[in-house]
PDB file of C-alpha atoms in Angstrom:
ATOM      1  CA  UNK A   1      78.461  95.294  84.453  1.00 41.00           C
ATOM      2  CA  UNK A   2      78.676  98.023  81.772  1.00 44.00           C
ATOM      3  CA  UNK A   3      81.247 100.853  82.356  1.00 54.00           C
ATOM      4  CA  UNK A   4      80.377 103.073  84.888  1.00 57.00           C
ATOM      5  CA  UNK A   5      81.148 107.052  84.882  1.00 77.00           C
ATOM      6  CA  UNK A   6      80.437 107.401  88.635  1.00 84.00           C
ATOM      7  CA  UNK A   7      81.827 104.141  90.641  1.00 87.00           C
ATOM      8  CA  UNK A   8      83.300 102.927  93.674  1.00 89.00           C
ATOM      9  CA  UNK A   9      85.388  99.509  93.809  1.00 91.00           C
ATOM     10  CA  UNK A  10      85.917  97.907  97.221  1.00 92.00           C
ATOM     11  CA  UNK A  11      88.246  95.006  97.770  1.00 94.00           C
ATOM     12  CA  UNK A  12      89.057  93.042 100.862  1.00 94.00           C
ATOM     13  CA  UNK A  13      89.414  89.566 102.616  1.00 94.00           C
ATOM     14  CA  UNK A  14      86.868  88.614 104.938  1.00 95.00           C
ATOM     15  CA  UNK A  15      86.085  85.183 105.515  1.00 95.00           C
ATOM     16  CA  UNK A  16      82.958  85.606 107.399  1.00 96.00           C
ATOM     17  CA  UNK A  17      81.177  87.594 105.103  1.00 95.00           C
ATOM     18  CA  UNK A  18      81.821  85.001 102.832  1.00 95.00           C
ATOM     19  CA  UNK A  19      80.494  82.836 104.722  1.00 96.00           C
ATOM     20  CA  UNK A  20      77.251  84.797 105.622  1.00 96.00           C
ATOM     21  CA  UNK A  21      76.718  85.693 101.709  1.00 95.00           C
ATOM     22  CA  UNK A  22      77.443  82.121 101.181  1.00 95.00           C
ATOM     23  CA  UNK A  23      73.827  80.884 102.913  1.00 96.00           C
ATOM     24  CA  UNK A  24      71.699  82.936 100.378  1.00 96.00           C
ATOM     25  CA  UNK A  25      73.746  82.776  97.238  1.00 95.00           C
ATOM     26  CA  UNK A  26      74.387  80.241  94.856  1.00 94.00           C
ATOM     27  CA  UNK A  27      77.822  79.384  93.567  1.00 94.00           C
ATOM     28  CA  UNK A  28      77.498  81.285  90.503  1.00 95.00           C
ATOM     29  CA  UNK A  29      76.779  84.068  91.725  1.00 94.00           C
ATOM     30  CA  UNK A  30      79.395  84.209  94.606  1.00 94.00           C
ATOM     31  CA  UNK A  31      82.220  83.644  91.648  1.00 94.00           C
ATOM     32  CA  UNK A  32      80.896  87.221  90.434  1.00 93.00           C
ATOM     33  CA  UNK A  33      82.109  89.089  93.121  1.00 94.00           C
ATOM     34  CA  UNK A  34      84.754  86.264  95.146  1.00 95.00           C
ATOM     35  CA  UNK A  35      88.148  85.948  93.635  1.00 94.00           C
ATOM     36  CA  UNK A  36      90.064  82.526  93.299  1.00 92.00           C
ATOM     37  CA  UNK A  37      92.113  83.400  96.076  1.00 92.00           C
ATOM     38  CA  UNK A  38      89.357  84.575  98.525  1.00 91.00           C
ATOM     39  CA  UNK A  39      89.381  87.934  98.247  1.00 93.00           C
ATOM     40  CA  UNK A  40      85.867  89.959  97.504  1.00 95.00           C
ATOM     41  CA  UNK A  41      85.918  92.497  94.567  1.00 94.00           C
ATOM     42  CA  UNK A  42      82.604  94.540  94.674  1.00 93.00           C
ATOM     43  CA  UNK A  43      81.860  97.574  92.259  1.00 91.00           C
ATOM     44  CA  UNK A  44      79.151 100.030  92.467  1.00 91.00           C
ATOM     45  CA  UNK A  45      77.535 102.697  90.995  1.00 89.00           C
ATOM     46  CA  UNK A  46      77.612 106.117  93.216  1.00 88.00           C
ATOM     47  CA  UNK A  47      75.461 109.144  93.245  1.00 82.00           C
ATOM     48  CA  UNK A  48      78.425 111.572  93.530  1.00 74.00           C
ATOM     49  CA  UNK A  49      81.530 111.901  96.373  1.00 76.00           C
ATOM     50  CA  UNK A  50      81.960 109.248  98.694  1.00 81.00           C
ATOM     51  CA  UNK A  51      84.595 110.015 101.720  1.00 82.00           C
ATOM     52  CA  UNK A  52      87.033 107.276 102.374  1.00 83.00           C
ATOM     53  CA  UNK A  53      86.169 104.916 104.964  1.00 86.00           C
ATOM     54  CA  UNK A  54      88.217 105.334 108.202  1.00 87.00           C
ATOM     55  CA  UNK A  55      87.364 102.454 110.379  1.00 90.00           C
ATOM     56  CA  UNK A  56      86.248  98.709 109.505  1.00 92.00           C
ATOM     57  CA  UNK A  57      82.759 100.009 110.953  1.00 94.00           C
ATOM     58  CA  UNK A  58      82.702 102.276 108.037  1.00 92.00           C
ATOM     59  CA  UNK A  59      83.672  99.969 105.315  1.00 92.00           C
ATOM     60  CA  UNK A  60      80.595  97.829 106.403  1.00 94.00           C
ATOM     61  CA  UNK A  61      77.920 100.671 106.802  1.00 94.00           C
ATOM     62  CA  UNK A  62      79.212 101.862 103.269  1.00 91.00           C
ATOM     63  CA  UNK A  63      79.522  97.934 101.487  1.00 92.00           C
ATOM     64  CA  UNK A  64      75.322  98.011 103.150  1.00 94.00           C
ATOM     65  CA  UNK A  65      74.295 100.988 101.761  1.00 92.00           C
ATOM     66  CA  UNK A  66      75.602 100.555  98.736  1.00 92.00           C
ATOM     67  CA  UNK A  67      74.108  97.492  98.136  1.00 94.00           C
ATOM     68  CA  UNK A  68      70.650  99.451  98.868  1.00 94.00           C
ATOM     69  CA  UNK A  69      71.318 101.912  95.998  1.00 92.00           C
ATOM     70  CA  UNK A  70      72.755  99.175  93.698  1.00 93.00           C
ATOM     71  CA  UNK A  71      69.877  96.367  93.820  1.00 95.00           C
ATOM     72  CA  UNK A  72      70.675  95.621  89.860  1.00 94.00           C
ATOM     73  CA  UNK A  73      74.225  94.328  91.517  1.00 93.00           C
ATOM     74  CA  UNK A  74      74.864  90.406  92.047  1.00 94.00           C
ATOM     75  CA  UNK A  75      75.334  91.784  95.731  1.00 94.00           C
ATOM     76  CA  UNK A  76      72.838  94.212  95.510  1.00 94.00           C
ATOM     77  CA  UNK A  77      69.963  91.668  94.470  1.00 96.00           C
ATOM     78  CA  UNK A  78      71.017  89.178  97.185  1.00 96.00           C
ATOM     79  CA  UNK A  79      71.179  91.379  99.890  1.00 96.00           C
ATOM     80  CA  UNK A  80      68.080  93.162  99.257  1.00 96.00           C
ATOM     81  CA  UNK A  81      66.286  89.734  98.956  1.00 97.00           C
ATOM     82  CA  UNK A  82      67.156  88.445 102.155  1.00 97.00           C
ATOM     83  CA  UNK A  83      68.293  92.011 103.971  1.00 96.00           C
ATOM     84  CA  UNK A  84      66.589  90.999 107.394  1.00 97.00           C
ATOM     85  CA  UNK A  85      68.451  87.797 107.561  1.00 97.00           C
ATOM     86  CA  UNK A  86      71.168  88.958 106.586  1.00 97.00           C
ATOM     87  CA  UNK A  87      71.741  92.177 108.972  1.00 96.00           C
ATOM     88  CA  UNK A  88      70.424  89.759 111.588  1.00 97.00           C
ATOM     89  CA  UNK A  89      73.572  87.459 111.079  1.00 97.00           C
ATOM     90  CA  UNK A  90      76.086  90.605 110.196  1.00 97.00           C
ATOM     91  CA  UNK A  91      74.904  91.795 114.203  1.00 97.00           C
ATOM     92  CA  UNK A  92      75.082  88.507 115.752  1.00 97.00           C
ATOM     93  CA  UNK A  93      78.715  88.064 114.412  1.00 97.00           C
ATOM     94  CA  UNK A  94      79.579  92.126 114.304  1.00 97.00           C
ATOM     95  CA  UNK A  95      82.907  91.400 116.074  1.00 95.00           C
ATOM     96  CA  UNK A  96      83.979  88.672 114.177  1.00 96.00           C
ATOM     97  CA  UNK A  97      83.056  90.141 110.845  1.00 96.00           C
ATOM     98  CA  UNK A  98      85.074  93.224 112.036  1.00 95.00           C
ATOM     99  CA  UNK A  99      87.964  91.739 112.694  1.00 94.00           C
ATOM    100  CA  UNK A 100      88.018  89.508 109.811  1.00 94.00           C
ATOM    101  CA  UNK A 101      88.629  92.593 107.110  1.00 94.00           C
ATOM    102  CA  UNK A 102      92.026  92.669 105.843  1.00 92.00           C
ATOM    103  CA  UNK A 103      93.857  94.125 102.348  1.00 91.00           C
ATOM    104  CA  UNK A 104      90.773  96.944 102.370  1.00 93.00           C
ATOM    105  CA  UNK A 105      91.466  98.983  99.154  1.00 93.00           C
ATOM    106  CA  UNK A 106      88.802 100.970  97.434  1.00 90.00           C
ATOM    107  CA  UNK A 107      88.998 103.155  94.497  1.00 89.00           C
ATOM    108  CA  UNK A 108      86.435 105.533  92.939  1.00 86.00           C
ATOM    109  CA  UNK A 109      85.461 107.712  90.188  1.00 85.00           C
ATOM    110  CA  UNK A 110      83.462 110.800  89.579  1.00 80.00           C
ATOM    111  CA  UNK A 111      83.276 112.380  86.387  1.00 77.00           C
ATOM    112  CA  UNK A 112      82.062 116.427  87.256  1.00 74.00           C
ATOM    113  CA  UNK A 113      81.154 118.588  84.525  1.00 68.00           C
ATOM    114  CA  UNK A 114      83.125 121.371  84.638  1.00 71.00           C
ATOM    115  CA  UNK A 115      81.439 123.197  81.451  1.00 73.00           C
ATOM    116  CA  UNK A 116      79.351 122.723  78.581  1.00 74.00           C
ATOM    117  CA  UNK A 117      80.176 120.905  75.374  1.00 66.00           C
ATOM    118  CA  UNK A 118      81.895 117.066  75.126  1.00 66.00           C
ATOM    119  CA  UNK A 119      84.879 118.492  76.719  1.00 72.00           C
ATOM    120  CA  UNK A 120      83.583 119.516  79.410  1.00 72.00           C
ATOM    121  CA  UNK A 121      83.690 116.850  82.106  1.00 76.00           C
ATOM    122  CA  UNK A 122      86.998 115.879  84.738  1.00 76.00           C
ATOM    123  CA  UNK A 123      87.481 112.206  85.879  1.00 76.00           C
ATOM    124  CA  UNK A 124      88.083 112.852  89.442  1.00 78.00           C
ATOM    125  CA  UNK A 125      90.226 109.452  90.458  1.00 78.00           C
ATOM    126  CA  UNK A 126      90.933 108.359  94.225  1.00 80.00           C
ATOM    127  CA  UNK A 127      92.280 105.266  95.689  1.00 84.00           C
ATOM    128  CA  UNK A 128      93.029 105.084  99.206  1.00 81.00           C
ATOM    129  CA  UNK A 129      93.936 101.367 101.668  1.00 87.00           C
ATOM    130  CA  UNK A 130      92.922 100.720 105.012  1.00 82.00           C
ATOM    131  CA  UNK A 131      95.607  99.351 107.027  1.00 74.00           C
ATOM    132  CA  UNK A 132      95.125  97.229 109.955  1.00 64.00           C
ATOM    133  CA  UNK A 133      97.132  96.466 112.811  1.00 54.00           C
ATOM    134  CA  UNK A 134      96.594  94.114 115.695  1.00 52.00           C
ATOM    135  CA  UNK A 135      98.441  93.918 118.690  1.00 45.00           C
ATOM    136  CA  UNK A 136      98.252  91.808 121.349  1.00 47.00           C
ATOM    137  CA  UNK A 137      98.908  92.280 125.217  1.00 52.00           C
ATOM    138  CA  UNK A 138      99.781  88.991 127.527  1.00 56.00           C
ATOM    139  CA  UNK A 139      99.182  89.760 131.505  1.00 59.00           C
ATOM    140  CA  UNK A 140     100.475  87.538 133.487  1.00 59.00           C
ATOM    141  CA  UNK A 141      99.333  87.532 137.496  1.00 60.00           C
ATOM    142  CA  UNK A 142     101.443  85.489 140.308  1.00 60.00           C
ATOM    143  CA  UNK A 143     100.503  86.013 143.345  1.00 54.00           C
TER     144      UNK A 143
END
């Protein structure tokens, strides 16, 4: 992809998007955006500010409409040609997919023109990680 003035890079583990992309991509084009050590790498071009995602909710409704305004994207293309599948699988499994986002790291940035001439413009860099926690809560009744 060539370099991009206005971007935003998400990265995360999540096995069961793999596995969903995995049904309507080929293996080429799931090494573009799936590292060697299972971890998904996505970058896309952006339209201006995006606010941090807060929630694994979040990360997904922003990975889906990105992929919307990126169709020239590896992801982009393969979601948009089978987006009804897809979406359909993404709400069967919603809890699953949720809970299997880990290491969530995105970084972005927008270049704003601050005046006129070739020194005019500011790269305006953020990077920000969602951290997870899980707990879990054992009840045990006698009675």
């Amino acid at each position: 992809m060539e370099e991009l003035k206005n971007f935003a890079e998400i990265s995360f583990t999540n096995a069961v998007l793999i596995d969903i992309f995995s049904k309507y991509a080929d293996n080429r084009s799931l090494a573009e955006f799936v590292r060697e050590d299972g971890s998904i790498s996505i970058k896309f071009r952006t339209n201006g500010q995006i606010d941090p995602p807060k929630s694994c909710e979040q990360v997904l409704s922003l990975m889906f409409a990105l992929f919307e305004s990126n169709p020239e994207s590896v992801t982009g293309r393969i979601y948009m040609e089978n987006q009804k599948d897809m979406l359909r699988e993404v709400v069967y499994r919603l809890s699953q997919v949720l809970d299997g986002f880990s290491n969530v790291k995105m970084t972005m940035d927008n270049v704003i023109r601050v005046k006129e001439g070739p020194d005019g413009e500011v790269t305006q860099h953020s990077e920000f990680t969602l951290k997870r926690t899980r707990s879990t809560t054992n009840e045990t009744k006698t009675g």
